[in-house]
Amino acid sequence: MSDNKLLPLRHQIDAIDAQILDLLNQRARVAEAVGHLKAETNAPVFRPEREAQVLRGVAERNPGPLNSDDVQLIFREIMSACRALERRVVVAFLGPVGTFSEQAVYQQFGHAIQALPCVSIDEVFRATEAGTADFGVVPIENSSEGAINRTLDLLLQTSLAISGELAIPVQHSLMSKSGNMEGITRICAHSQALAQCQAWLNQHYPHVERQAVASNAEAARMASGDFSVAAIASEIAGHQYHLGIVSAHIQDDPHNRTRFAVIGRLHTTPSGKDQTSLVLAVPNKAGAVYNLLAPLSKHSVSMTRFESRPARTGNWEYYFYVDVEGHVMDAKVAAAMAELNDNAAFFKVLGSYPCTV
């Protein structure tokens, strides 16, 4: 194609880009004005319910040809950059750099933030509780392996609330310093990743030792300095630590996903499409769980998740982690919560927050 044909189109793109730049800065100036008003009332910089409404709105209004997911990604970064004019939000996650948790942070908050890697899920909670971080992002369940038990235990104990959720596809690759398995004596990964790739590993490397480490990115870091170690991690972690891919996408479930929770001191208001998470315990007697959950049916509140964890009392007692549709400020949810609170031996709302956009 000749430049004579391309040149007018390039001029159009240049003119449109100039308009986009002008509109972006107009938006930024309005965001600055909002920030000044927030500062006067000590309102939070990040409002996940408001950002969820914006992202849903642009998807609904999008006429194409751009894909709505791509449009939402663009607007996520626009909001992140405008938010940073007020203050860069600090977000803690399970590190080191290159974990799926870090990927979840940027998917939720955009890139105009300060990401704070932590050595463990416990440390993510501690950093957020201490105010070192404004928010934490922690894995809460995997579509293949179920709940992340340590996260559930810490949610039970913490004063923090869940203010958001998101799910990301999890694709694991086997990597090493050399890009092959020659001389490899150990395969390292987070215990969840080893479980998610168990069948593949049994088929291809049944006799190689497997070692659980703090995170997949930590495994990648170890492999970068040791020719006897292979790591299961994301390709992002592989690039970060200059590893070669032995085999890509080795997870047993091709649709493997991990759900993450955003934790902090923020309590959100309704966004129009929300979810509430709570923890319950019941007296140890026949029919107790059925009777406890009856208010949900009575008030037409749909339960989307039910998970049990031992109470560790030695008496075969359990805590039940429950997700329901709706926000605690919704009338029917509030009525159901009031009855649940009256009937339960233990009752705690972990948070009401926008559903994954």
mmCIF file of C-alpha atoms in Angstrom:
data_model
loop_
_atom_site.group_PDB
_atom_site.id
_atom_site.type_symbol
_atom_site.label_atom_id
_atom_site.label_comp_id
_atom_site.label_asym_id
_atom_site.label_seq_id
_atom_site.Cartn_x
_atom_site.Cartn_y
_atom_site.Cartn_z
ATOM 1 C CA MET A 1 0.000 0.000 0.000
ATOM 2 C CA SER A 2 1.394 3.408 -0.977
ATOM 3 C CA ASP A 3 2.046 6.217 1.475
ATOM 4 C CA ASN A 4 -0.282 8.396 -0.619
ATOM 5 C CA LYS A 5 -3.220 6.258 0.538
ATOM 6 C CA LEU A 6 -2.021 5.883 4.129
ATOM 7 C CA LEU A 7 -1.151 9.533 4.731
ATOM 8 C CA PRO A 8 -4.742 10.893 4.961
ATOM 9 C CA LEU A 9 -5.669 8.098 7.402
ATOM 10 C CA ARG A 10 -2.609 8.829 9.514
ATOM 11 C CA HIS A 11 -3.593 12.509 9.611
ATOM 12 C CA GLN A 12 -7.063 11.457 10.830
ATOM 13 C CA ILE A 13 -5.524 9.315 13.566
ATOM 14 C CA ASP A 14 -3.229 12.183 14.622
ATOM 15 C CA ALA A 15 -6.197 14.548 14.857
ATOM 16 C CA ILE A 16 -8.254 12.027 16.842
ATOM 17 C CA ASP A 17 -5.303 11.348 19.162
ATOM 18 C CA ALA A 18 -5.066 15.074 19.854
ATOM 19 C CA GLN A 19 -8.771 15.112 20.769
ATOM 20 C CA ILE A 20 -8.335 12.068 23.010
ATOM 21 C CA LEU A 21 -5.382 13.697 24.780
ATOM 22 C CA ASP A 22 -7.379 16.880 25.343
ATOM 23 C CA LEU A 23 -10.355 14.920 26.709
ATOM 24 C CA LEU A 24 -8.113 12.843 28.977
ATOM 25 C CA ASN A 25 -6.684 15.985 30.526
ATOM 26 C CA GLN A 26 -10.161 17.480 30.858
ATOM 27 C CA ARG A 27 -11.159 14.330 32.753
ATOM 28 C CA ALA A 28 -8.017 14.574 34.878
ATOM 29 C CA ARG A 29 -8.829 18.170 35.859
ATOM 30 C CA VAL A 30 -12.327 17.140 36.947
ATOM 31 C CA ALA A 31 -10.790 14.210 38.874
ATOM 32 C CA GLU A 32 -8.466 16.682 40.618
ATOM 33 C CA ALA A 33 -11.497 18.756 41.648
ATOM 34 C CA VAL A 34 -13.138 15.598 43.010
ATOM 35 C CA GLY A 35 -9.919 14.858 44.889
ATOM 36 C CA HIS A 36 -9.962 18.300 46.547
ATOM 37 C CA LEU A 37 -13.545 17.719 47.721
ATOM 38 C CA LYS A 38 -12.619 14.261 49.024
ATOM 39 C CA ALA A 39 -9.696 15.733 50.949
ATOM 40 C CA GLU A 40 -12.033 18.186 52.688
ATOM 41 C CA THR A 41 -14.222 15.341 53.945
ATOM 42 C CA ASN A 42 -11.429 12.752 54.355
ATOM 43 C CA ALA A 43 -13.192 10.521 51.811
ATOM 44 C CA PRO A 44 -11.288 7.507 50.405
ATOM 45 C CA VAL A 45 -9.301 7.903 47.194
ATOM 46 C CA PHE A 46 -10.360 4.518 45.804
ATOM 47 C CA ARG A 47 -14.084 3.775 45.484
ATOM 48 C CA PRO A 48 -14.445 0.293 43.958
ATOM 49 C CA GLU A 49 -18.228 0.573 43.667
ATOM 50 C CA ARG A 50 -17.936 3.779 41.614
ATOM 51 C CA GLU A 51 -15.232 2.317 39.362
ATOM 52 C CA ALA A 52 -17.334 -0.830 38.858
ATOM 53 C CA GLN A 53 -20.257 1.332 37.742
ATOM 54 C CA VAL A 54 -18.040 3.186 35.249
ATOM 55 C CA LEU A 55 -16.635 -0.046 33.807
ATOM 56 C CA ARG A 56 -20.057 -1.651 33.467
ATOM 57 C CA GLY A 57 -21.367 1.517 31.867
ATOM 58 C CA VAL A 58 -18.688 1.746 29.169
ATOM 59 C CA ALA A 59 -19.226 -1.921 28.291
ATOM 60 C CA GLU A 60 -22.981 -1.400 27.969
ATOM 61 C CA ARG A 61 -22.562 1.724 25.799
ATOM 62 C CA ASN A 62 -19.728 0.381 23.655
ATOM 63 C CA PRO A 63 -20.858 0.287 19.993
ATOM 64 C CA GLY A 64 -17.682 -1.434 18.714
ATOM 65 C CA PRO A 65 -15.598 -2.329 16.833
ATOM 66 C CA LEU A 66 -13.426 -2.347 19.981
ATOM 67 C CA ASN A 67 -14.012 -5.347 22.230
ATOM 68 C CA SER A 68 -15.739 -4.368 25.489
ATOM 69 C CA ASP A 69 -13.057 -6.131 27.588
ATOM 70 C CA ASP A 70 -10.401 -4.021 25.879
ATOM 71 C CA VAL A 71 -12.431 -0.839 26.405
ATOM 72 C CA GLN A 72 -12.746 -1.660 30.112
ATOM 73 C CA LEU A 73 -8.988 -2.244 30.318
ATOM 74 C CA ILE A 74 -8.354 1.206 28.809
ATOM 75 C CA PHE A 75 -10.788 2.887 31.190
ATOM 76 C CA ARG A 76 -9.295 1.026 34.164
ATOM 77 C CA GLU A 77 -5.940 2.626 33.400
ATOM 78 C CA ILE A 78 -7.509 6.050 32.830
ATOM 79 C CA MET A 79 -9.175 5.881 36.245
ATOM 80 C CA SER A 80 -5.934 4.653 37.815
ATOM 81 C CA ALA A 81 -3.959 7.573 36.361
ATOM 82 C CA CYS A 82 -6.603 10.094 37.459
ATOM 83 C CA ARG A 83 -6.758 8.532 40.929
ATOM 84 C CA ALA A 84 -2.982 8.911 41.229
ATOM 85 C CA LEU A 85 -3.385 12.699 40.879
ATOM 86 C CA GLU A 86 -4.986 12.557 44.339
ATOM 87 C CA ARG A 87 -2.568 9.988 45.795
ATOM 88 C CA ARG A 88 -0.952 6.766 44.668
ATOM 89 C CA VAL A 89 -2.694 3.932 46.448
ATOM 90 C CA VAL A 90 -0.379 1.350 48.068
ATOM 91 C CA VAL A 91 -1.475 -2.245 47.454
ATOM 92 C CA ALA A 92 0.127 -5.261 49.169
ATOM 93 C CA PHE A 93 0.271 -8.672 47.483
ATOM 94 C CA LEU A 94 1.931 -12.067 47.789
ATOM 95 C CA GLY A 95 5.358 -11.572 46.209
ATOM 96 C CA PRO A 96 7.925 -11.531 44.910
ATOM 97 C CA VAL A 97 7.351 -9.668 41.633
ATOM 98 C CA GLY A 98 5.868 -11.915 38.947
ATOM 99 C CA THR A 99 3.150 -13.721 40.924
ATOM 100 C CA PHE A 100 -0.451 -14.108 39.826
ATOM 101 C CA SER A 101 -1.283 -11.971 42.858
ATOM 102 C CA GLU A 102 0.678 -9.082 41.335
ATOM 103 C CA GLN A 103 -1.192 -9.617 38.071
ATOM 104 C CA ALA A 104 -4.457 -9.418 40.022
ATOM 105 C CA VAL A 105 -3.358 -6.137 41.654
ATOM 106 C CA TYR A 106 -2.870 -4.406 38.298
ATOM 107 C CA GLN A 107 -6.060 -5.889 36.891
ATOM 108 C CA GLN A 108 -8.031 -4.411 39.802
ATOM 109 C CA PHE A 109 -6.237 -1.088 40.386
ATOM 110 C CA GLY A 110 -4.445 -0.295 37.126
ATOM 111 C CA HIS A 111 -0.733 0.499 36.991
ATOM 112 C CA ALA A 112 -0.687 4.003 38.553
ATOM 113 C CA ILE A 113 -0.260 2.603 42.068
ATOM 114 C CA GLN A 114 2.533 1.550 44.413
ATOM 115 C CA ALA A 115 2.622 -2.251 44.543
ATOM 116 C CA LEU A 116 4.063 -3.743 47.742
ATOM 117 C CA PRO A 117 5.280 -7.373 47.488
ATOM 118 C CA CYS A 118 5.023 -9.428 50.704
ATOM 119 C CA VAL A 119 6.619 -12.741 51.640
ATOM 120 C CA SER A 120 3.362 -14.423 52.697
ATOM 121 C CA ILE A 121 -0.408 -14.039 52.792
ATOM 122 C CA ASP A 122 -0.063 -13.354 56.525
ATOM 123 C CA GLU A 123 2.231 -10.435 55.746
ATOM 124 C CA VAL A 124 -0.284 -9.003 53.236
ATOM 125 C CA PHE A 125 -2.848 -8.894 56.045
ATOM 126 C CA ARG A 126 -0.327 -7.427 58.516
ATOM 127 C CA ALA A 127 0.794 -4.675 56.115
ATOM 128 C CA THR A 128 -2.807 -3.691 55.419
ATOM 129 C CA GLU A 129 -3.840 -3.833 59.079
ATOM 130 C CA ALA A 130 -0.852 -1.683 60.062
ATOM 131 C CA GLY A 131 -1.616 0.923 57.392
ATOM 132 C CA THR A 132 1.615 0.289 55.473
ATOM 133 C CA ALA A 133 -0.673 -0.573 52.560
ATOM 134 C CA ASP A 134 -4.086 0.897 51.779
ATOM 135 C CA PHE A 135 -5.316 -2.417 50.403
ATOM 136 C CA GLY A 136 -4.200 -6.008 50.087
ATOM 137 C CA VAL A 137 -4.972 -8.509 47.350
ATOM 138 C CA VAL A 138 -5.112 -12.147 48.477
ATOM 139 C CA PRO A 139 -6.099 -15.397 46.712
ATOM 140 C CA ILE A 140 -9.309 -16.802 48.145
ATOM 141 C CA GLU A 141 -10.139 -19.839 45.990
ATOM 142 C CA ASN A 142 -9.072 -21.752 42.904
ATOM 143 C CA SER A 143 -11.430 -23.373 40.427
ATOM 144 C CA SER A 144 -9.422 -26.632 40.511
ATOM 145 C CA GLU A 145 -8.203 -26.897 44.102
ATOM 146 C CA GLY A 146 -10.883 -25.019 46.034
ATOM 147 C CA ALA A 147 -10.437 -22.589 48.920
ATOM 148 C CA ILE A 148 -7.130 -21.058 49.992
ATOM 149 C CA ASN A 149 -7.432 -22.105 53.616
ATOM 150 C CA ARG A 150 -4.898 -19.671 55.046
ATOM 151 C CA THR A 151 -6.816 -16.742 53.559
ATOM 152 C CA LEU A 152 -10.084 -18.025 55.035
ATOM 153 C CA ASP A 153 -8.502 -18.398 58.478
ATOM 154 C CA LEU A 154 -7.080 -14.865 58.371
ATOM 155 C CA LEU A 155 -10.389 -13.366 57.192
ATOM 156 C CA LEU A 156 -11.986 -14.866 60.268
ATOM 157 C CA GLN A 157 -9.498 -13.102 62.565
ATOM 158 C CA THR A 158 -8.938 -9.738 60.876
ATOM 159 C CA SER A 159 -10.685 -6.407 61.386
ATOM 160 C CA LEU A 160 -10.299 -5.702 57.648
ATOM 161 C CA ALA A 161 -13.205 -5.976 55.210
ATOM 162 C CA ILE A 162 -13.450 -7.336 51.675
ATOM 163 C CA SER A 163 -14.061 -4.423 49.317
ATOM 164 C CA GLY A 164 -13.668 -6.124 45.942
ATOM 165 C CA GLU A 165 -13.124 -9.375 44.078
ATOM 166 C CA LEU A 166 -11.726 -10.474 40.755
ATOM 167 C CA ALA A 167 -10.875 -13.719 38.992
ATOM 168 C CA ILE A 168 -7.984 -14.282 36.599
ATOM 169 C CA PRO A 169 -7.048 -17.243 34.384
ATOM 170 C CA VAL A 170 -4.088 -19.173 35.797
ATOM 171 C CA GLN A 171 -1.758 -20.727 33.245
ATOM 172 C CA HIS A 172 1.334 -22.491 34.547
ATOM 173 C CA SER A 173 4.554 -23.120 32.645
ATOM 174 C CA LEU A 174 7.488 -25.346 33.550
ATOM 175 C CA MET A 175 10.696 -23.306 33.253
ATOM 176 C CA SER A 176 14.400 -23.572 33.971
ATOM 177 C CA LYS A 177 17.566 -21.526 33.586
ATOM 178 C CA SER A 178 18.622 -23.533 30.546
ATOM 179 C CA GLY A 179 15.163 -23.977 29.045
ATOM 180 C CA ASN A 180 15.416 -27.764 29.333
ATOM 181 C CA MET A 181 15.325 -30.420 32.070
ATOM 182 C CA GLU A 182 18.929 -31.582 31.795
ATOM 183 C CA GLY A 183 20.428 -31.759 35.309
ATOM 184 C CA ILE A 184 17.129 -30.836 37.015
ATOM 185 C CA THR A 185 16.685 -32.560 40.390
ATOM 186 C CA ARG A 186 13.829 -30.463 41.879
ATOM 187 C CA ILE A 187 10.643 -28.871 40.588
ATOM 188 C CA CYS A 188 9.580 -25.967 42.816
ATOM 189 C CA ALA A 189 6.269 -24.103 43.000
ATOM 190 C CA HIS A 190 3.583 -22.986 45.415
ATOM 191 C CA SER A 191 1.698 -25.980 46.839
ATOM 192 C CA GLN A 192 -1.464 -24.925 44.970
ATOM 193 C CA ALA A 193 0.409 -24.854 41.648
ATOM 194 C CA LEU A 194 1.918 -28.286 42.290
ATOM 195 C CA ALA A 195 -1.589 -29.609 42.955
ATOM 196 C CA GLN A 196 -2.991 -27.922 39.844
ATOM 197 C CA CYS A 197 -0.306 -29.589 37.680
ATOM 198 C CA GLN A 198 -0.167 -32.946 39.481
ATOM 199 C CA ALA A 199 -1.455 -35.167 36.659
ATOM 200 C CA TRP A 200 0.859 -33.555 34.085
ATOM 201 C CA LEU A 201 3.868 -33.898 36.386
ATOM 202 C CA ASN A 202 3.005 -37.528 37.152
ATOM 203 C CA GLN A 203 2.943 -38.275 33.437
ATOM 204 C CA HIS A 204 6.074 -36.393 32.359
ATOM 205 C CA TYR A 205 8.387 -36.164 35.392
ATOM 206 C CA PRO A 206 7.166 -38.693 37.971
ATOM 207 C CA HIS A 207 10.602 -39.241 39.525
ATOM 208 C CA VAL A 208 11.708 -35.620 39.924
ATOM 209 C CA GLU A 209 11.412 -34.262 43.476
ATOM 210 C CA ARG A 210 8.698 -31.631 43.989
ATOM 211 C CA GLN A 211 9.208 -28.884 46.555
ATOM 212 C CA ALA A 212 6.530 -26.466 47.764
ATOM 213 C CA VAL A 213 7.773 -22.886 48.257
ATOM 214 C CA ALA A 214 6.147 -19.593 49.296
ATOM 215 C CA SER A 215 5.074 -18.582 45.774
ATOM 216 C CA ASN A 216 5.555 -19.466 42.131
ATOM 217 C CA ALA A 217 7.586 -16.301 41.621
ATOM 218 C CA GLU A 218 9.862 -17.389 44.466
ATOM 219 C CA ALA A 219 10.313 -20.698 42.627
ATOM 220 C CA ALA A 220 11.233 -18.763 39.485
ATOM 221 C CA ARG A 221 13.754 -16.703 41.460
ATOM 222 C CA MET A 222 15.290 -19.898 42.845
ATOM 223 C CA ALA A 223 15.522 -21.441 39.365
ATOM 224 C CA SER A 224 17.247 -18.317 38.024
ATOM 225 C CA GLY A 225 20.240 -19.016 40.260
ATOM 226 C CA ASP A 226 20.310 -22.818 40.285
ATOM 227 C CA PHE A 227 20.613 -25.050 37.208
ATOM 228 C CA SER A 228 19.280 -28.019 39.227
ATOM 229 C CA VAL A 229 15.913 -26.319 39.906
ATOM 230 C CA ALA A 230 12.935 -26.029 37.577
ATOM 231 C CA ALA A 231 10.009 -23.765 38.449
ATOM 232 C CA ILE A 232 6.298 -23.835 37.767
ATOM 233 C CA ALA A 233 5.218 -20.220 37.356
ATOM 234 C CA SER A 234 3.616 -17.725 35.020
ATOM 235 C CA GLU A 235 5.350 -16.658 31.826
ATOM 236 C CA ILE A 236 5.520 -13.149 33.343
ATOM 237 C CA ALA A 237 7.634 -14.535 36.191
ATOM 238 C CA GLY A 238 9.739 -16.419 33.664
ATOM 239 C CA HIS A 239 10.524 -13.189 31.796
ATOM 240 C CA GLN A 240 11.223 -11.407 35.077
ATOM 241 C CA TYR A 241 13.840 -13.997 36.081
ATOM 242 C CA HIS A 242 15.152 -14.770 32.571
ATOM 243 C CA LEU A 243 14.042 -18.405 32.448
ATOM 244 C CA GLY A 244 13.481 -20.571 29.409
ATOM 245 C CA ILE A 245 10.175 -22.392 28.942
ATOM 246 C CA VAL A 246 10.422 -26.180 29.051
ATOM 247 C CA SER A 247 6.689 -26.687 28.537
ATOM 248 C CA ALA A 248 3.848 -24.149 28.551
ATOM 249 C CA HIS A 249 0.304 -24.390 29.951
ATOM 250 C CA ILE A 250 0.835 -27.551 32.000
ATOM 251 C CA GLN A 251 -2.126 -27.022 34.381
ATOM 252 C CA ASP A 252 -4.431 -30.049 34.438
ATOM 253 C CA ASP A 253 -7.554 -27.893 33.977
ATOM 254 C CA PRO A 254 -7.312 -25.675 30.862
ATOM 255 C CA HIS A 255 -9.957 -23.372 32.372
ATOM 256 C CA ASN A 256 -8.089 -22.997 35.679
ATOM 257 C CA ARG A 257 -8.899 -19.686 37.421
ATOM 258 C CA THR A 258 -8.114 -18.115 40.773
ATOM 259 C CA ARG A 259 -10.420 -15.732 42.597
ATOM 260 C CA PHE A 260 -8.852 -12.911 44.598
ATOM 261 C CA ALA A 261 -10.274 -10.696 47.342
ATOM 262 C CA VAL A 262 -9.369 -7.050 47.901
ATOM 263 C CA ILE A 263 -9.031 -6.360 51.633
ATOM 264 C CA GLY A 264 -8.804 -3.053 53.481
ATOM 265 C CA ARG A 265 -10.586 -0.737 55.905
ATOM 266 C CA LEU A 266 -13.006 0.530 53.267
ATOM 267 C CA HIS A 267 -16.676 -0.439 53.491
ATOM 268 C CA THR A 268 -18.308 0.031 50.097
ATOM 269 C CA THR A 269 -21.770 1.305 49.257
ATOM 270 C CA PRO A 270 -24.013 -0.531 46.761
ATOM 271 C CA SER A 271 -22.869 -0.540 43.131
ATOM 272 C CA GLY A 272 -25.983 -2.163 41.665
ATOM 273 C CA LYS A 273 -24.448 -5.621 41.312
ATOM 274 C CA ASP A 274 -22.871 -6.743 44.568
ATOM 275 C CA GLN A 275 -21.985 -9.717 46.708
ATOM 276 C CA THR A 276 -21.760 -10.168 50.472
ATOM 277 C CA SER A 277 -19.388 -12.572 52.233
ATOM 278 C CA LEU A 278 -19.921 -13.753 55.806
ATOM 279 C CA VAL A 279 -18.786 -16.364 58.322
ATOM 280 C CA LEU A 280 -21.238 -18.344 60.455
ATOM 281 C CA ALA A 281 -21.084 -20.994 63.144
ATOM 282 C CA VAL A 282 -23.944 -23.009 64.604
ATOM 283 C CA PRO A 283 -24.565 -25.049 67.742
ATOM 284 C CA ASN A 284 -23.592 -28.703 67.272
ATOM 285 C CA LYS A 285 -27.065 -30.236 66.959
ATOM 286 C CA ALA A 286 -29.250 -31.864 64.307
ATOM 287 C CA GLY A 287 -30.716 -29.508 61.710
ATOM 288 C CA ALA A 288 -28.712 -26.523 62.953
ATOM 289 C CA VAL A 289 -27.199 -25.607 59.560
ATOM 290 C CA TYR A 290 -30.536 -25.995 57.750
ATOM 291 C CA ASN A 291 -32.312 -23.803 60.296
ATOM 292 C CA LEU A 292 -29.523 -21.252 60.234
ATOM 293 C CA LEU A 293 -29.715 -20.743 56.460
ATOM 294 C CA ALA A 294 -33.520 -20.638 56.336
ATOM 295 C CA PRO A 295 -33.608 -16.783 56.446
ATOM 296 C CA LEU A 296 -31.846 -16.664 53.061
ATOM 297 C CA SER A 297 -34.679 -18.585 51.429
ATOM 298 C CA LYS A 298 -37.298 -16.670 53.407
ATOM 299 C CA HIS A 299 -36.032 -13.315 52.106
ATOM 300 C CA SER A 300 -35.218 -14.553 48.554
ATOM 301 C CA VAL A 301 -31.461 -14.059 48.940
ATOM 302 C CA SER A 302 -29.417 -16.350 46.671
ATOM 303 C CA MET A 303 -26.400 -18.147 48.121
ATOM 304 C CA THR A 304 -23.511 -18.468 45.634
ATOM 305 C CA ARG A 305 -20.866 -20.145 47.804
ATOM 306 C CA PHE A 306 -20.756 -22.344 50.904
ATOM 307 C CA GLU A 307 -17.436 -23.482 52.367
ATOM 308 C CA SER A 308 -16.665 -25.079 55.745
ATOM 309 C CA ARG A 309 -13.503 -24.867 57.849
ATOM 310 C CA PRO A 310 -12.774 -26.646 61.158
ATOM 311 C CA ALA A 311 -13.054 -24.372 64.193
ATOM 312 C CA ARG A 312 -10.012 -26.150 65.721
ATOM 313 C CA THR A 313 -11.704 -26.587 69.080
ATOM 314 C CA GLY A 314 -11.386 -30.362 69.083
ATOM 315 C CA ASN A 315 -15.172 -30.729 69.241
ATOM 316 C CA TRP A 316 -15.895 -31.261 65.535
ATOM 317 C CA GLU A 317 -17.225 -27.730 65.175
ATOM 318 C CA TYR A 318 -17.021 -25.741 61.951
ATOM 319 C CA TYR A 319 -17.122 -22.219 60.589
ATOM 320 C CA PHE A 320 -19.133 -21.768 57.400
ATOM 321 C CA TYR A 321 -18.018 -19.232 54.798
ATOM 322 C CA VAL A 322 -20.988 -18.055 52.769
ATOM 323 C CA ASP A 323 -21.343 -15.716 49.782
ATOM 324 C CA VAL A 324 -24.767 -14.289 48.892
ATOM 325 C CA GLU A 325 -25.991 -12.021 46.117
ATOM 326 C CA GLY A 326 -26.633 -8.411 47.067
ATOM 327 C CA HIS A 327 -25.328 -5.745 49.460
ATOM 328 C CA VAL A 328 -25.943 -5.509 53.197
ATOM 329 C CA MET A 329 -27.648 -2.161 52.535
ATOM 330 C CA ASP A 330 -30.218 -3.888 50.278
ATOM 331 C CA ALA A 331 -33.472 -4.331 52.209
ATOM 332 C CA LYS A 332 -33.878 -8.077 51.692
ATOM 333 C CA VAL A 333 -30.220 -8.813 52.425
ATOM 334 C CA ALA A 334 -30.329 -6.660 55.567
ATOM 335 C CA ALA A 335 -33.430 -8.527 56.787
ATOM 336 C CA ALA A 336 -31.790 -11.913 56.141
ATOM 337 C CA MET A 337 -28.562 -10.816 57.886
ATOM 338 C CA ALA A 338 -30.497 -9.694 60.960
ATOM 339 C CA GLU A 339 -32.152 -13.110 61.313
ATOM 340 C CA LEU A 340 -28.897 -14.945 60.639
ATOM 341 C CA ASN A 341 -27.228 -12.908 63.362
ATOM 342 C CA ASP A 342 -29.993 -13.832 65.813
ATOM 343 C CA ASN A 343 -29.782 -17.564 65.020
ATOM 344 C CA ALA A 344 -26.011 -18.085 64.689
ATOM 345 C CA ALA A 345 -23.594 -19.026 67.437
ATOM 346 C CA PHE A 346 -21.068 -16.867 65.554
ATOM 347 C CA PHE A 347 -21.767 -14.250 62.876
ATOM 348 C CA LYS A 348 -19.376 -11.969 60.989
ATOM 349 C CA VAL A 349 -19.855 -10.022 57.751
ATOM 350 C CA LEU A 350 -16.561 -10.088 55.853
ATOM 351 C CA GLY A 351 -17.710 -7.401 53.428
ATOM 352 C CA SER A 352 -20.169 -6.303 50.770
ATOM 353 C CA TYR A 353 -18.504 -5.403 47.480
ATOM 354 C CA PRO A 354 -19.005 -5.136 43.700
ATOM 355 C CA CYS A 355 -19.070 -8.412 41.791
ATOM 356 C CA THR A 356 -16.221 -9.022 39.336
ATOM 357 C CA VAL A 357 -16.488 -6.705 36.341
#
